[in-house]
Amino acid sequence: MDKSVRETSLAGRLKTACAQCSLRELCLPVGLNQDEVARLDRLVGARRKVLRQQPLYRAGDPFEALYAIRVGFFKTDVLNEDGRNQVTGFQMAGEILGMDGISSEMHSCNAIALEDSEVCVIPFDQLESLGRDIGALQHNLHQVLSREIVRDHGVMMLLGTMRAEERLAAFLLNISQRFTVRGFSHAEFHLRMTREEIGSYLGLKLETVSRAFSKFQDEKLISVQQRRIRILDSAGLKKALERRSG
Amino acid sequence: MDKSVRETSLAGRLKTACAQCSLRELCLPVGLNQDEVARLDRLVGARRKVLRQQPLYRAGDPFEALYAIRVGFFKTDVLNEDGRNQVTGFQMAGEILGMDGISSEMHSCNAIALEDSEVCVIPFDQLESLGRDIGALQHNLHQVLSREIVRDHGVMMLLGTMRAEERLAAFLLNISQRFTVRGFSHAEFHLRMTREEIGSYLGLKLETVSRAFSKFQDEKLISVQQRRIRILDSAGLKKALERRSG
DNA sequence: GGTTCCGTTTGATCCACGTCAAAGCGGGAA
DNA sequence: TTCCCGCTTTGACGTGGATCAAACGGAACC
């Protein structure tokens, strides 16, 4: 009884503190006690709104903080000397941005909002310092960093071994699954990014992406109207992930 | 005087403790004092030899430790459901393996020795615990994790935007640079991996890799005899990185 | 020295995707 | 409503790299 009351009030505090999204991934799964959550909460004071198409940070900016997405949608991309551009990821509410900056005290990619967004600013030196006191928080940070590495390996697999339609199927299933986790429909959603941005992420040209969408629609796996996607046959999409034996 | 004596003896201790390679990247750049180094040293007691072609760990193995390569050469790769394989990296002395395992308490890729190798075993829970005492050590771990993320972004750029010869040029320059840092010749070295492994890493077939080697040789950028590579014109190789405008 | 095995090179052909071009569509502004 | 503009779709064609095939070369073993 006492315990359930405490949990309720804790949930209430968090709702106002971080909505229900942002820091769940970074801190809540690790089971902090009330005092520890309060300390974390103090650390994550600042909020920052980022309008659509505006950068949260840019390559070369000094690294100061990680960012937990409260609401919105981002892409990250890197630009190399000769102007080529690679989208390295799309991030949605509850995910963490900025980890690329830790290694050199400077961000190495751009983080651009694809819709009006809001993030919690987590000053990194303070996070490290709090992690020294709260082992569970420290461990969770390590998991978040490692998860990003594992995700990147998945993208390498996609870019290195899959063909166009397999890449798009993997992309759609991944997006769908992440929307589902956030309580949205897994079958119907709208993409925040252009065909060109999808293509950059998947290592394809925008025309190829468009053709693959059309092909999936012809095969009744999905329906496409601009950026509105409905998944009609997710088992079929999963089968499209397997290399056709040719 | 006193100080220089202390440094000498410290260097002596480290040489026996970790040779000159392994933990430099993980701990030494951060300026630990003598006592802190001793504590770290105790943590890194165990060594492990790994014979050529043998795994240091495999996907699915429980995650227990990070590994600092003392001597040798590794590849990491991931395997997906339908049997496709992607080499995600090549690691040499002084680099850290195992970071993929933190997120899920289980390794998600294979680490295979490409020559007889030896690693220092760093039990991760003890490393976290020591990091809580030694802020500089904790921060350095974060940097190592972040550096891996940044490296992965570079590979994505390579796989997503570059053509075959550009990829191989980038690969050769990267390997050359890393050998140089370790005090080996930047101009002449021998590759520990097969054409097929290079191809997997670069998202190319082995025949394409071989043709690109031959092309570079024809152009007098390198000389190739099997796995023995000599870089004849590194400026020319760097130019091969830029997309030819044609 | 000869044989075997595995990795590498090289050639001929094929095809998935890129490139170039043009038309379609939807949303915002006037 | 109409125009405009950026995104998307679709078609025709070209090409870089994959595929298939065969020969070559070095190292280990007999």
Short mmCIF file of C-alpha atoms (C1' of nucleotides) in Angstrom, two decimals, chain C residues 7-18:
data_model
loop_
_atom_site.label_atom_id
_atom_site.label_comp_id
_atom_site.label_asym_id
_atom_site.label_seq_id
_atom_site.Cartn_x
_atom_site.Cartn_y
_atom_site.Cartn_z
"C1'" DG C 7 43.93 -17.73 -51.64
"C1'" DT C 8 44.51 -14.57 -55.52
"C1'" DT C 9 44.29 -12.77 -60.13
"C1'" DT C 10 42.14 -12.08 -64.46
"C1'" DG C 11 38.65 -12.39 -68.14
"C1'" DA C 12 33.80 -12.48 -69.98
"C1'" DT C 13 29.25 -11.62 -69.14
"C1'" DC C 14 25.19 -9.99 -66.59
"C1'" DC C 15 22.20 -7.19 -63.85
"C1'" DA C 16 20.91 -4.07 -59.99
"C1'" DC C 17 21.17 0.29 -59.31
"C1'" DG C 18 22.59 4.91 -60.84
#
